[in-house]
Amino acid sequence: QGHRALSEHKTLSVSWSHYLPFVTFTSDPIEGEVSQALSLYKIALIKTNYRNFWHRLLCKLRDKEALENECILVKQEIRCRDVINQSDAHREMLKILISQQPSDIRQRDQFSRLLEPSSTNALYREHSDDK
């Protein structure tokens, strides 16, 4: 019983910098848009543990929370790509923000993938139109 009580009261220690990587005060609307989109996308990445093995396994096992987090991540990725693809200036701002990340964070986040075409977008939009 004591062990169970301990396991139920575990806390997760997370640095806030992981949640709000690009919070800045700016008068540049493009920087603000891209920063906000990246922040929401990063939160979704963190909630799925960067789509690690355990997250993917839980999704295969139809775990409700894992599936909800995966759905949120897909939606945030689509929104982020939509923001970034608005203009060359938006894409350039993404590159600038990526260059400001420490290399270990940049490697884990892989935001540069947002500049590549995605088949996930088309598939998700196809299925979300059915609902």
Coordinates of N, CA and C in Angstrom, one line a residue, residues 43-51 55 58-59 63-76:
I43 N 5.3 22.2 -27.0 CA 4.5 21.6 -25.9 C 3.9 20.3 -26.3
A44 N 3.4 20.2 -27.5 CA 2.8 19.0 -28.0 C 3.8 17.9 -28.2
L45 N 5.0 18.3 -28.6 CA 6.1 17.3 -28.8 C 6.5 16.7 -27.4
I46 N 6.6 17.6 -26.4 CA 6.9 17.2 -25.0 C 5.9 16.2 -24.5
K47 N 4.6 16.6 -24.7 CA 3.5 15.7 -24.2 C 3.6 14.3 -24.8
T48 N 4.1 14.2 -26.0 CA 4.2 12.9 -26.6 C 5.6 12.3 -26.4
N49 N 6.4 12.9 -25.6 CA 7.8 12.5 -25.3 C 8.6 12.4 -26.6
Y50 N 8.3 13.4 -27.5 CA 9.0 13.4 -28.8 C 8.7 12.1 -29.6
R51 N 7.5 11.6 -29.5 CA 7.1 10.4 -30.2 C 8.1 9.2 -29.9
H55 N 5.7 6.1 -26.2 CA 4.5 6.9 -26.7 C 3.8 6.1 -27.9
L58 N 2.1 3.0 -26.6 CA 0.8 3.3 -26.0 C -0.2 3.6 -27.0
C59 N 0.1 4.3 -28.1 CA -0.8 4.6 -29.2 C -1.3 3.3 -29.8
D63 N -4.1 3.6 -25.9 CA -4.2 4.3 -24.7 C -4.8 5.7 -25.0
K64 N -5.9 6.0 -24.3 CA -6.6 7.2 -24.5 C -5.8 8.5 -24.5
E65 N -5.0 8.7 -23.4 CA -4.2 9.9 -23.3 C -3.1 10.0 -24.4
A66 N -2.5 8.9 -24.7 CA -1.5 8.9 -25.7 C -2.1 9.3 -27.1
L67 N -3.3 8.7 -27.4 CA -3.9 9.0 -28.6 C -4.4 10.5 -28.7
E68 N -4.9 11.0 -27.5 CA -5.2 12.4 -27.5 C -4.0 13.3 -27.7
N69 N -2.9 13.0 -27.1 CA -1.7 13.8 -27.2 C -1.2 13.7 -28.7
E70 N -1.3 12.5 -29.3 CA -0.8 12.4 -30.7 C -1.7 13.2 -31.6
C71 N -3.0 13.3 -31.3 CA -3.9 14.1 -32.1 C -3.6 15.6 -32.0
I72 N -3.3 16.0 -30.8 CA -2.9 17.4 -30.5 C -1.6 17.7 -31.3
L73 N -0.7 16.8 -31.2 CA 0.6 17.0 -31.9 C 0.4 17.2 -33.4
V74 N -0.4 16.3 -34.0 CA -0.6 16.4 -35.4 C -1.3 17.7 -35.8
K75 N -2.3 18.1 -35.0 CA -2.9 19.4 -35.2 C -1.9 20.6 -35.1
Q76 N -1.1 20.5 -34.1 CA -0.1 21.6 -33.9 C 0.9 21.7 -35.0

